Each structure stands twice: as C-alpha cells, then as structure tokens.
mmCIF file with all atom_site columns, C-alpha atoms in Angstrom:
data_model
loop_
_atom_site.group_PDB
_atom_site.id
_atom_site.type_symbol
_atom_site.label_atom_id
_atom_site.label_alt_id
_atom_site.label_comp_id
_atom_site.label_asym_id
_atom_site.label_entity_id
_atom_site.label_seq_id
_atom_site.pdbx_PDB_ins_code
_atom_site.Cartn_x
_atom_site.Cartn_y
_atom_site.Cartn_z
_atom_site.occupancy
_atom_site.B_iso_or_equiv
_atom_site.pdbx_formal_charge
_atom_site.auth_seq_id
_atom_site.auth_comp_id
_atom_site.auth_asym_id
_atom_site.auth_atom_id
_atom_site.pdbx_PDB_model_num
ATOM 1   C CA . LEU Y 1 1   ? 0.108   -0.218  -0.066  1.00 0.00 ? 15  LEU Y CA 1
ATOM 2   C CA . GLU Y 1 2   ? 1.418   2.898   -1.151  1.00 0.00 ? 16  GLU Y CA 1
ATOM 3   C CA . GLY Y 1 3   ? 0.738   6.059   0.714   1.00 0.00 ? 17  GLY Y CA 1
ATOM 4   C CA . ALA Y 1 4   ? -0.123  4.468   4.670   1.00 0.00 ? 18  ALA Y CA 1
ATOM 5   C CA . THR Y 1 5   ? 1.637   3.136   6.849   1.00 0.00 ? 19  THR Y CA 1
ATOM 6   C CA . GLU Y 1 6   ? -0.347  -0.194  7.853   1.00 0.00 ? 20  GLU Y CA 1
ATOM 7   C CA . PHE Y 1 7   ? -3.025  -2.184  5.796   1.00 0.00 ? 21  PHE Y CA 1
ATOM 8   C CA . ASP Y 1 8   ? -5.147  -4.939  6.832   1.00 0.00 ? 22  ASP Y CA 1
ATOM 9   C CA . VAL Y 1 9   ? -7.232  -7.213  4.630   1.00 0.00 ? 23  VAL Y CA 1
ATOM 10  C CA . GLU Y 1 10  ? -9.508  -10.306 5.339   1.00 0.00 ? 24  GLU Y CA 1
ATOM 11  C CA . ALA Y 1 11  ? -10.527 -11.739 2.492   1.00 0.00 ? 25  ALA Y CA 1
ATOM 12  C CA . LEU Y 1 12  ? -13.898 -12.750 1.660   1.00 0.00 ? 26  LEU Y CA 1
ATOM 13  C CA . THR Y 1 13  ? -15.390 -16.396 1.010   1.00 0.00 ? 27  THR Y CA 1
ATOM 14  C CA . ASP Y 1 14  ? -18.854 -15.855 2.015   1.00 0.00 ? 28  ASP Y CA 1
ATOM 15  C CA . GLY Y 1 15  ? -20.913 -12.607 1.905   1.00 0.00 ? 29  GLY Y CA 1
ATOM 16  C CA . ASN Y 1 16  ? -21.565 -13.148 6.081   1.00 0.00 ? 30  ASN Y CA 1
ATOM 17  C CA . GLU Y 1 17  ? -18.033 -12.580 6.325   1.00 0.00 ? 31  GLU Y CA 1
ATOM 18  C CA . ALA Y 1 18  ? -16.790 -9.733  7.771   1.00 0.00 ? 32  ALA Y CA 1
ATOM 19  C CA . PRO Y 1 19  ? -15.776 -7.334  4.908   1.00 0.00 ? 33  PRO Y CA 1
ATOM 20  C CA . THR Y 1 20  ? -12.344 -6.355  3.968   1.00 0.00 ? 34  THR Y CA 1
ATOM 21  C CA . ASP Y 1 21  ? -11.206 -3.395  5.602   1.00 0.00 ? 35  ASP Y CA 1
ATOM 22  C CA . MET Y 1 22  ? -8.321  -0.936  4.743   1.00 0.00 ? 36  MET Y CA 1
ATOM 23  C CA . THR Y 1 23  ? -6.997  0.155   8.242   1.00 0.00 ? 37  THR Y CA 1
ATOM 24  C CA . PHE Y 1 24  ? -4.933  3.267   8.234   1.00 0.00 ? 38  PHE Y CA 1
ATOM 25  C CA . ALA Y 1 25  ? -2.588  4.004   11.121  1.00 0.00 ? 39  ALA Y CA 1
ATOM 26  C CA . GLY Y 1 26  ? 0.315   6.304   11.478  1.00 0.00 ? 40  GLY Y CA 1
ATOM 27  C CA . ASN Y 1 27  ? -0.633  9.459   9.074   1.00 0.00 ? 41  ASN Y CA 1
ATOM 28  C CA . GLY Y 1 28  ? -3.755  10.734  10.970  1.00 0.00 ? 42  GLY Y CA 1
ATOM 29  C CA . ASP Y 1 29  ? -3.824  14.205  13.419  1.00 0.00 ? 43  ASP Y CA 1
ATOM 30  C CA . LEU Y 1 30  ? -6.543  12.614  15.770  1.00 0.00 ? 44  LEU Y CA 1
ATOM 31  C CA . ALA Y 1 31  ? -7.206  15.888  17.531  1.00 0.00 ? 45  ALA Y CA 1
ATOM 32  C CA . THR Y 1 32  ? -8.403  16.266  14.125  1.00 0.00 ? 46  THR Y CA 1
ATOM 33  C CA . THR Y 1 33  ? -9.484  12.623  12.609  1.00 0.00 ? 47  THR Y CA 1
ATOM 34  C CA . GLY Y 1 34  ? -10.737 11.122  15.970  1.00 0.00 ? 48  GLY Y CA 1
ATOM 35  C CA . GLY Y 1 35  ? -8.559  8.824   15.037  1.00 0.00 ? 49  GLY Y CA 1
ATOM 36  C CA . PRO Y 1 36  ? -6.137  7.149   12.617  1.00 0.00 ? 50  PRO Y CA 1
ATOM 37  C CA . ALA Y 1 37  ? -6.706  8.226   9.372   1.00 0.00 ? 51  ALA Y CA 1
ATOM 38  C CA . LEU Y 1 38  ? -4.949  8.852   5.862   1.00 0.00 ? 52  LEU Y CA 1
ATOM 39  C CA . VAL Y 1 39  ? -4.449  11.740  4.514   1.00 0.00 ? 53  VAL Y CA 1
ATOM 40  C CA . LEU Y 1 40  ? -3.321  13.182  1.469   1.00 0.00 ? 54  LEU Y CA 1
ATOM 41  C CA . ASN Y 1 41  ? -2.655  16.196  -1.045  1.00 0.00 ? 55  ASN Y CA 1
ATOM 42  C CA . GLU Y 1 42  ? -2.340  18.321  1.926   1.00 0.00 ? 56  GLU Y CA 1
ATOM 43  C CA . GLY Y 1 43  ? -0.781  21.173  1.376   1.00 0.00 ? 57  GLY Y CA 1
ATOM 44  C CA . GLY Y 1 44  ? 0.060   21.189  -2.052  1.00 0.00 ? 58  GLY Y CA 1
ATOM 45  C CA . ALA Y 1 45  ? 0.597   17.999  -2.740  1.00 0.00 ? 59  ALA Y CA 1
ATOM 46  C CA . SER Y 1 46  ? -1.483  16.334  -5.929  1.00 0.00 ? 60  SER Y CA 1
ATOM 47  C CA . ASP Y 1 47  ? 0.855   13.105  -6.249  1.00 0.00 ? 61  ASP Y CA 1
ATOM 48  C CA . GLU Y 1 48  ? -0.619  11.253  -3.160  1.00 0.00 ? 62  GLU Y CA 1
ATOM 49  C CA . TYR Y 1 49  ? -2.168  8.209   -3.114  1.00 0.00 ? 63  TYR Y CA 1
ATOM 50  C CA . ALA Y 1 50  ? -2.990  4.290   -1.390  1.00 0.00 ? 64  ALA Y CA 1
ATOM 51  C CA . SER Y 1 51  ? -3.373  1.598   -3.982  1.00 0.00 ? 65  SER Y CA 1
ATOM 52  C CA . VAL Y 1 52  ? -3.996  -2.541  -3.451  1.00 0.00 ? 66  VAL Y CA 1
ATOM 53  C CA . SER Y 1 53  ? -2.854  -4.104  -6.791  1.00 0.00 ? 67  SER Y CA 1
ATOM 54  C CA . ASN Y 1 54  ? -4.319  -7.376  -7.772  1.00 0.00 ? 68  ASN Y CA 1
ATOM 55  C CA . VAL Y 1 55  ? -7.487  -6.958  -5.475  1.00 0.00 ? 69  VAL Y CA 1
ATOM 56  C CA . ASN Y 1 56  ? -8.390  -10.978 -6.392  1.00 0.00 ? 70  ASN Y CA 1
ATOM 57  C CA . ASP Y 1 57  ? -12.184 -10.420 -3.764  1.00 0.00 ? 71  ASP Y CA 1
ATOM 58  C CA . PHE Y 1 58  ? -13.350 -7.156  -5.473  1.00 0.00 ? 72  PHE Y CA 1
ATOM 59  C CA . PRO Y 1 59  ? -16.700 -8.481  -5.638  1.00 0.00 ? 73  PRO Y CA 1
ATOM 60  C CA . THR Y 1 60  ? -17.956 -9.431  -9.490  1.00 0.00 ? 74  THR Y CA 1
ATOM 61  C CA . GLY Y 1 61  ? -22.081 -9.160  -8.441  1.00 0.00 ? 75  GLY Y CA 1
ATOM 62  C CA . ASP Y 1 62  ? -23.192 -8.280  -5.679  1.00 0.00 ? 76  ASP Y CA 1
ATOM 63  C CA . LEU Y 1 63  ? -21.423 -5.150  -3.509  1.00 0.00 ? 77  LEU Y CA 1
ATOM 64  C CA . THR Y 1 64  ? -20.968 -2.381  -1.258  1.00 0.00 ? 78  THR Y CA 1
ATOM 65  C CA . VAL Y 1 65  ? -18.515 0.561   -1.346  1.00 0.00 ? 79  VAL Y CA 1
ATOM 66  C CA . GLU Y 1 66  ? -17.990 2.515   1.977   1.00 0.00 ? 80  GLU Y CA 1
ATOM 67  C CA . ILE Y 1 67  ? -15.803 5.783   2.363   1.00 0.00 ? 81  ILE Y CA 1
ATOM 68  C CA . ARG Y 1 68  ? -15.503 7.643   5.355   1.00 0.00 ? 82  ARG Y CA 1
ATOM 69  C CA . PHE Y 1 69  ? -13.545 10.990  4.929   1.00 0.00 ? 83  PHE Y CA 1
ATOM 70  C CA . ALA Y 1 70  ? -13.361 15.024  5.087   1.00 0.00 ? 84  ALA Y CA 1
ATOM 71  C CA . SER Y 1 71  ? -12.662 17.915  2.812   1.00 0.00 ? 85  SER Y CA 1
ATOM 72  C CA . ASN Y 1 72  ? -13.189 21.019  2.278   1.00 0.00 ? 86  ASN Y CA 1
ATOM 73  C CA . VAL Y 1 73  ? -11.200 21.389  -1.473  1.00 0.00 ? 87  VAL Y CA 1
ATOM 74  C CA . GLN Y 1 74  ? -13.417 20.794  -5.153  1.00 0.00 ? 88  GLN Y CA 1
ATOM 75  C CA . HIS Y 1 75  ? -11.107 20.473  -7.603  1.00 0.00 ? 89  HIS Y CA 1
ATOM 76  C CA . SER Y 1 76  ? -12.685 21.616  -11.216 1.00 0.00 ? 90  SER Y CA 1
ATOM 77  C CA . ASN Y 1 77  ? -12.416 18.424  -13.191 1.00 0.00 ? 91  ASN Y CA 1
ATOM 78  C CA . GLY Y 1 78  ? -13.471 16.782  -9.887  1.00 0.00 ? 92  GLY Y CA 1
ATOM 79  C CA . THR Y 1 79  ? -12.925 14.656  -7.050  1.00 0.00 ? 93  THR Y CA 1
ATOM 80  C CA . ALA Y 1 80  ? -12.065 11.113  -6.762  1.00 0.00 ? 94  ALA Y CA 1
ATOM 81  C CA . LEU Y 1 81  ? -13.617 9.290   -3.731  1.00 0.00 ? 95  LEU Y CA 1
ATOM 82  C CA . PHE Y 1 82  ? -13.138 5.793   -5.068  1.00 0.00 ? 96  PHE Y CA 1
ATOM 83  C CA . SER Y 1 83  ? -11.340 4.386   -8.077  1.00 0.00 ? 97  SER Y CA 1
ATOM 84  C CA . TYR Y 1 84  ? -11.435 0.741   -9.089  1.00 0.00 ? 98  TYR Y CA 1
ATOM 85  C CA . ALA Y 1 85  ? -9.373  -0.199  -12.046 1.00 0.00 ? 99  ALA Y CA 1
ATOM 86  C CA . THR Y 1 86  ? -9.141  -3.444  -14.491 1.00 0.00 ? 100 THR Y CA 1
ATOM 87  C CA . ALA Y 1 87  ? -6.810  -4.225  -17.639 1.00 0.00 ? 101 ALA Y CA 1
ATOM 88  C CA . GLY Y 1 88  ? -10.155 -4.205  -19.713 1.00 0.00 ? 102 GLY Y CA 1
ATOM 89  C CA . ASN Y 1 89  ? -11.809 -1.550  -18.090 1.00 0.00 ? 103 ASN Y CA 1
ATOM 90  C CA . ALA Y 1 90  ? -10.054 1.925   -15.982 1.00 0.00 ? 104 ALA Y CA 1
ATOM 91  C CA . ASN Y 1 91  ? -13.593 3.122   -14.615 1.00 0.00 ? 105 ASN Y CA 1
ATOM 92  C CA . GLU Y 1 92  ? -14.807 -0.762  -13.173 1.00 0.00 ? 106 GLU Y CA 1
ATOM 93  C CA . PHE Y 1 93  ? -15.577 1.108   -9.973  1.00 0.00 ? 107 PHE Y CA 1
ATOM 94  C CA . LEU Y 1 94  ? -15.817 4.657   -9.594  1.00 0.00 ? 108 LEU Y CA 1
ATOM 95  C CA . LEU Y 1 95  ? -17.107 7.079   -6.922  1.00 0.00 ? 109 LEU Y CA 1
ATOM 96  C CA . PHE Y 1 96  ? -16.461 10.765  -8.385  1.00 0.00 ? 110 PHE Y CA 1
ATOM 97  C CA . ALA Y 1 97  ? -17.907 13.970  -7.028  1.00 0.00 ? 111 ALA Y CA 1
ATOM 98  C CA . ASP Y 1 98  ? -17.492 16.314  -9.783  1.00 0.00 ? 112 ASP Y CA 1
ATOM 99  C CA . ALA Y 1 99  ? -17.875 20.608  -10.058 1.00 0.00 ? 113 ALA Y CA 1
ATOM 100 C CA . SER Y 1 100 ? -19.591 21.194  -12.703 1.00 0.00 ? 114 SER Y CA 1
ATOM 101 C CA . PRO Y 1 101 ? -22.616 20.238  -12.509 1.00 0.00 ? 115 PRO Y CA 1
ATOM 102 C CA . ASP Y 1 102 ? -21.675 20.052  -8.707  1.00 0.00 ? 116 ASP Y CA 1
ATOM 103 C CA . GLN Y 1 103 ? -23.412 16.295  -8.014  1.00 0.00 ? 117 GLN Y CA 1
ATOM 104 C CA . LEU Y 1 104 ? -21.491 12.261  -6.907  1.00 0.00 ? 118 LEU Y CA 1
ATOM 105 C CA . TYR Y 1 105 ? -21.682 10.488  -9.414  1.00 0.00 ? 119 TYR Y CA 1
ATOM 106 C CA . VAL Y 1 106 ? -21.160 6.586   -9.511  1.00 0.00 ? 120 VAL Y CA 1
ATOM 107 C CA . GLU Y 1 107 ? -20.116 4.689   -12.403 1.00 0.00 ? 121 GLU Y CA 1
ATOM 108 C CA . ILE Y 1 108 ? -20.291 0.863   -13.235 1.00 0.00 ? 122 ILE Y CA 1
ATOM 109 C CA . ASP Y 1 109 ? -18.451 -0.974  -15.766 1.00 0.00 ? 123 ASP Y CA 1
ATOM 110 C CA . GLY Y 1 110 ? -18.049 2.506   -18.095 1.00 0.00 ? 124 GLY Y CA 1
ATOM 111 C CA . ASN Y 1 111 ? -21.409 3.174   -17.600 1.00 0.00 ? 125 ASN Y CA 1
ATOM 112 C CA . VAL Y 1 112 ? -22.030 6.811   -15.258 1.00 0.00 ? 126 VAL Y CA 1
ATOM 113 C CA . ILE Y 1 113 ? -25.787 7.488   -13.337 1.00 0.00 ? 127 ILE Y CA 1
ATOM 114 C CA . GLY Y 1 114 ? -26.236 10.927  -12.142 1.00 0.00 ? 128 GLY Y CA 1
ATOM 115 C CA . THR Y 1 115 ? -26.909 10.728  -8.228  1.00 0.00 ? 129 THR Y CA 1
ATOM 116 C CA . GLY Y 1 116 ? -28.327 13.808  -8.039  1.00 0.00 ? 130 GLY Y CA 1
ATOM 117 C CA . ILE Y 1 117 ? -26.631 14.102  -4.650  1.00 0.00 ? 131 ILE Y CA 1
ATOM 118 C CA . THR Y 1 118 ? -24.355 17.565  -4.574  1.00 0.00 ? 132 THR Y CA 1
ATOM 119 C CA . SER Y 1 119 ? -20.427 17.415  -4.107  1.00 0.00 ? 133 SER Y CA 1
ATOM 120 C CA . SER Y 1 120 ? -20.339 20.531  -2.289  1.00 0.00 ? 134 SER Y CA 1
ATOM 121 C CA . SER Y 1 121 ? -22.587 19.016  0.237   1.00 0.00 ? 135 SER Y CA 1
ATOM 122 C CA . LEU Y 1 122 ? -20.115 16.480  1.035   1.00 0.00 ? 136 LEU Y CA 1
ATOM 123 C CA . LEU Y 1 123 ? -16.541 18.417  0.160   1.00 0.00 ? 137 LEU Y CA 1
ATOM 124 C CA . ASP Y 1 124 ? -17.748 20.773  3.259   1.00 0.00 ? 138 ASP Y CA 1
ATOM 125 C CA . GLY Y 1 125 ? -14.819 19.859  5.616   1.00 0.00 ? 139 GLY Y CA 1
ATOM 126 C CA . ASN Y 1 126 ? -17.557 18.217  7.592   1.00 0.00 ? 140 ASN Y CA 1
ATOM 127 C CA . GLU Y 1 127 ? -16.225 13.901  8.093   1.00 0.00 ? 141 GLU Y CA 1
ATOM 128 C CA . HIS Y 1 128 ? -18.764 12.420  6.342   1.00 0.00 ? 142 HIS Y CA 1
ATOM 129 C CA . THR Y 1 129 ? -20.078 8.750   5.166   1.00 0.00 ? 143 THR Y CA 1
ATOM 130 C CA . VAL Y 1 130 ? -20.886 7.426   1.658   1.00 0.00 ? 144 VAL Y CA 1
ATOM 131 C CA . SER Y 1 131 ? -21.938 4.025   1.290   1.00 0.00 ? 145 SER Y CA 1
ATOM 132 C CA . VAL Y 1 132 ? -23.233 2.637   -2.387  1.00 0.00 ? 146 VAL Y CA 1
ATOM 133 C CA . SER Y 1 133 ? -24.689 -0.858  -2.903  1.00 0.00 ? 147 SER Y CA 1
ATOM 134 C CA . TRP Y 1 134 ? -25.374 -2.651  -6.267  1.00 0.00 ? 148 TRP Y CA 1
ATOM 135 C CA . ASP Y 1 135 ? -27.335 -5.482  -6.906  1.00 0.00 ? 149 ASP Y CA 1
ATOM 136 C CA . GLN Y 1 136 ? -25.950 -6.602  -10.272 1.00 0.00 ? 150 GLN Y CA 1
ATOM 137 C CA . SER Y 1 137 ? -29.038 -9.092  -11.350 1.00 0.00 ? 151 SER Y CA 1
ATOM 138 C CA . SER Y 1 138 ? -32.119 -6.558  -10.470 1.00 0.00 ? 152 SER Y CA 1
ATOM 139 C CA . GLY Y 1 139 ? -29.977 -3.999  -11.132 1.00 0.00 ? 153 GLY Y CA 1
ATOM 140 C CA . ALA Y 1 140 ? -30.541 -2.117  -8.018  1.00 0.00 ? 154 ALA Y CA 1
ATOM 141 C CA . LEU Y 1 141 ? -28.042 0.798   -6.917  1.00 0.00 ? 155 LEU Y CA 1
ATOM 142 C CA . ARG Y 1 142 ? -28.906 2.722   -3.740  1.00 0.00 ? 156 ARG Y CA 1
ATOM 143 C CA . VAL Y 1 143 ? -26.224 5.436   -2.163  1.00 0.00 ? 157 VAL Y CA 1
ATOM 144 C CA . TYR Y 1 144 ? -26.580 6.412   1.325   1.00 0.00 ? 158 TYR Y CA 1
ATOM 145 C CA . VAL Y 1 145 ? -25.150 9.542   2.647   1.00 0.00 ? 159 VAL Y CA 1
ATOM 146 C CA . ASP Y 1 146 ? -24.595 9.687   7.050   1.00 0.00 ? 160 ASP Y CA 1
ATOM 147 C CA . GLY Y 1 147 ? -26.430 6.536   6.624   1.00 0.00 ? 161 GLY Y CA 1
ATOM 148 C CA . ASP Y 1 148 ? -29.359 7.922   4.786   1.00 0.00 ? 162 ASP Y CA 1
ATOM 149 C CA . GLN Y 1 149 ? -30.479 6.750   1.657   1.00 0.00 ? 163 GLN Y CA 1
ATOM 150 C CA . GLU Y 1 150 ? -29.725 9.087   -0.667  1.00 0.00 ? 164 GLU Y CA 1
ATOM 151 C CA . TYR Y 1 151 ? -30.230 8.526   -4.058  1.00 0.00 ? 165 TYR Y CA 1
ATOM 152 C CA . SER Y 1 152 ? -32.960 5.020   -5.377  1.00 0.00 ? 166 SER Y CA 1
ATOM 153 C CA . GLY Y 1 153 ? -31.777 3.729   -8.822  1.00 0.00 ? 167 GLY Y CA 1
ATOM 154 C CA . THR Y 1 154 ? -31.507 0.907   -11.597 1.00 0.00 ? 168 THR Y CA 1
ATOM 155 C CA . HIS Y 1 155 ? -27.787 0.100   -13.707 1.00 0.00 ? 169 HIS Y CA 1
ATOM 156 C CA . ASN Y 1 156 ? -27.951 -3.036  -15.559 1.00 0.00 ? 170 ASN Y CA 1
ATOM 157 C CA . SER Y 1 157 ? -24.180 -3.800  -16.851 1.00 0.00 ? 171 SER Y CA 1
ATOM 158 C CA . GLY Y 1 158 ? -25.006 -6.682  -19.041 1.00 0.00 ? 172 GLY Y CA 1
ATOM 159 C CA . GLY Y 1 159 ? -22.286 -8.280  -17.007 1.00 0.00 ? 173 GLY Y CA 1
ATOM 160 C CA . TRP Y 1 160 ? -20.110 -9.341  -14.242 1.00 0.00 ? 174 TRP Y CA 1
ATOM 161 C CA . LEU Y 1 161 ? -17.715 -6.975  -13.223 1.00 0.00 ? 175 LEU Y CA 1
ATOM 162 C CA . SER Y 1 162 ? -13.692 -8.215  -12.991 1.00 0.00 ? 176 SER Y CA 1
ATOM 163 C CA . SER Y 1 163 ? -11.918 -9.211  -10.515 1.00 0.00 ? 177 SER Y CA 1
ATOM 164 C CA . GLY Y 1 164 ? -7.951  -8.617  -9.794  1.00 0.00 ? 178 GLY Y CA 1
ATOM 165 C CA . GLY Y 1 165 ? -8.128  -4.887  -10.442 1.00 0.00 ? 179 GLY Y CA 1
ATOM 166 C CA . THR Y 1 166 ? -6.362  -2.262  -8.888  1.00 0.00 ? 180 THR Y CA 1
ATOM 167 C CA . ILE Y 1 167 ? -7.750  -0.009  -6.129  1.00 0.00 ? 181 ILE Y CA 1
ATOM 168 C CA . VAL Y 1 168 ? -6.400  2.983   -5.939  1.00 0.00 ? 182 VAL Y CA 1
ATOM 169 C CA . LEU Y 1 169 ? -7.863  5.943   -3.313  1.00 0.00 ? 183 LEU Y CA 1
ATOM 170 C CA . GLY Y 1 170 ? -7.000  9.649   -4.315  1.00 0.00 ? 184 GLY Y CA 1
ATOM 171 C CA . GLN Y 1 171 ? -6.756  9.753   -7.275  1.00 0.00 ? 185 GLN Y CA 1
ATOM 172 C CA . GLU Y 1 172 ? -9.029  8.280   -10.309 1.00 0.00 ? 186 GLU Y CA 1
ATOM 173 C CA . GLN Y 1 173 ? -7.143  5.948   -12.832 1.00 0.00 ? 187 GLN Y CA 1
ATOM 174 C CA . ASP Y 1 174 ? -7.554  6.543   -16.410 1.00 0.00 ? 188 ASP Y CA 1
ATOM 175 C CA . SER Y 1 175 ? -5.391  3.444   -17.031 1.00 0.00 ? 189 SER Y CA 1
ATOM 176 C CA . VAL Y 1 176 ? -4.672  0.070   -14.425 1.00 0.00 ? 190 VAL Y CA 1
ATOM 177 C CA . GLY Y 1 177 ? -2.639  2.165   -11.354 1.00 0.00 ? 191 GLY Y CA 1
ATOM 178 C CA . GLY Y 1 178 ? -2.614  5.178   -12.908 1.00 0.00 ? 192 GLY Y CA 1
ATOM 179 C CA . GLY Y 1 179 ? -3.072  7.625   -15.314 1.00 0.00 ? 193 GLY Y CA 1
ATOM 180 C CA . PHE Y 1 180 ? -3.999  10.117  -12.802 1.00 0.00 ? 194 PHE Y CA 1
ATOM 181 C CA . ASP Y 1 181 ? -4.922  13.666  -13.762 1.00 0.00 ? 195 ASP Y CA 1
ATOM 182 C CA . SER Y 1 182 ? -3.561  16.524  -10.772 1.00 0.00 ? 196 SER Y CA 1
ATOM 183 C CA . ASP Y 1 183 ? -6.836  18.002  -11.159 1.00 0.00 ? 197 ASP Y CA 1
ATOM 184 C CA . GLN Y 1 184 ? -8.739  15.464  -9.815  1.00 0.00 ? 198 GLN Y CA 1
ATOM 185 C CA . THR Y 1 185 ? -7.113  14.553  -6.777  1.00 0.00 ? 199 THR Y CA 1
ATOM 186 C CA . PHE Y 1 186 ? -8.791  13.963  -3.461  1.00 0.00 ? 200 PHE Y CA 1
ATOM 187 C CA . GLU Y 1 187 ? -7.492  16.568  -0.571  1.00 0.00 ? 201 GLU Y CA 1
ATOM 188 C CA . GLY Y 1 188 ? -8.043  15.355  2.908   1.00 0.00 ? 202 GLY Y CA 1
ATOM 189 C CA . THR Y 1 189 ? -8.428  12.466  5.278   1.00 0.00 ? 203 THR Y CA 1
ATOM 190 C CA . ILE Y 1 190 ? -10.029 8.685   4.657   1.00 0.00 ? 204 ILE Y CA 1
ATOM 191 C CA . SER Y 1 191 ? -10.372 7.326   8.408   1.00 0.00 ? 205 SER Y CA 1
ATOM 192 C CA . GLU Y 1 192 ? -12.484 4.278   6.443   1.00 0.00 ? 206 GLU Y CA 1
ATOM 193 C CA . VAL Y 1 193 ? -12.743 1.780   3.868   1.00 0.00 ? 207 VAL Y CA 1
ATOM 194 C CA . ARG Y 1 194 ? -14.963 -0.582  3.649   1.00 0.00 ? 208 ARG Y CA 1
ATOM 195 C CA . LEU Y 1 195 ? -15.851 -3.526  0.784   1.00 0.00 ? 209 LEU Y CA 1
ATOM 196 C CA . PHE Y 1 196 ? -18.640 -6.331  1.005   1.00 0.00 ? 210 PHE Y CA 1
ATOM 197 C CA . ASP Y 1 197 ? -19.515 -9.250  -1.282  1.00 0.00 ? 211 ASP Y CA 1
ATOM 198 C CA . ASP Y 1 198 ? -23.192 -8.149  -0.765  1.00 0.00 ? 212 ASP Y CA 1
ATOM 199 C CA . VAL Y 1 199 ? -25.834 -5.791  -0.844  1.00 0.00 ? 213 VAL Y CA 1
ATOM 200 C CA . ARG Y 1 200 ? -26.162 -4.417  3.149   1.00 0.00 ? 214 ARG Y CA 1
ATOM 201 C CA . THR Y 1 201 ? -29.705 -3.441  3.990   1.00 0.00 ? 215 THR Y CA 1
ATOM 202 C CA . ALA Y 1 202 ? -30.296 0.068   4.566   1.00 0.00 ? 216 ALA Y CA 1
ATOM 203 C CA . GLN Y 1 203 ? -30.659 -0.716  8.440   1.00 0.00 ? 217 GLN Y CA 1
#
C-alpha cells in the first residue's frame, strides 16, 4: 500500500463474513480526525495516493463500497473518492464528486450514473460516510450519505464486474494504477474504507 503505514485485508469467501478493511494508521492527526486516518494531497501536493493491486476478492456481482472521509477542497475537474480499475476497464467502479455539475457520480463498468447528491455538500470540511450498494442481478443501486438513503435507481451492466484489478484512493485511474489527473485528486482525510461482496440493507 503506497501512502499509508498499515494495511490489513481479511479475504472474503462468504457474504456473511466480515468485510475487507483498509486500516490506516500513523498518518492521521487524532485531534483532527478522531482516529487514525490517511491524509492525502494536503499542503499543495497532488500526487499522493494509496493503492492495492491484484484485488482478487473484489466483488464481481453484488457489492457495497463504503468510505468515510473529510475534505473541503473541490477541484474544477472533480474529486475521486474511490477508484477501481481493471485491464479491460479503467473505470470498473468509480465514486466521483464532480464540480460542474455539482453532483456525485457512480460509475459501474464504464457506465456513469448521476445521483443528484451535491458534491459540495460532501466536500464541506465535515466528516461524511458514503455507502454505495449495487445488486448485479436486479440492477438496484442505492447510495447512502451518513446513513440516510439519498439515491435509488436501477443500473443493469449486462455482465459481471472483473476481479483482480487495482483500488486507488486519492486519485482517479485513467489506466490501471495510473493515468492520474492532478486536478481530480482527493485532498483531505480518509478514515475508513469497507468493501462487501453483498448488498447491505438500509438498516
């Protein structure tokens, strides 16, 4: 893992098991973040990121991605919150806060879904948790912000997602593990990331 001092993975073999966690330690200011956190691209930097390659347990069907973060910087070309890329698709799964229009987007298998959730409400300097659940068979897509459902829609990809790709935090991948745009970086703290291979309920 580049950009963090600790990384723990618990492999998923069953939907009822614990999620895969990225645990960050050593970079966070406890007084600011309330706990260990990954601090990225502050103080004028634009090339910092954390990455995990060869994610063979990335869910290929039902999935939930959760990220807890704080940022008060919104770049003109948008802000990447979570990026997963494979050799066949640079945006297999992407969570992206765009500036114009002011909207949070979810991209699945190269298809972009606008959620209507304003990016500026997420990048306001306060800590927020965004959770995205997708049911591959029905196409049901739900987005929760701080525990409240803010978007509900349908997205049918026509196939399964691919495993074995690369997760990057702090940058948006235009190619696997790279192709970064300095005006699409995440600038702030990420204190938790969770990945589930099932659809979590609202409760």
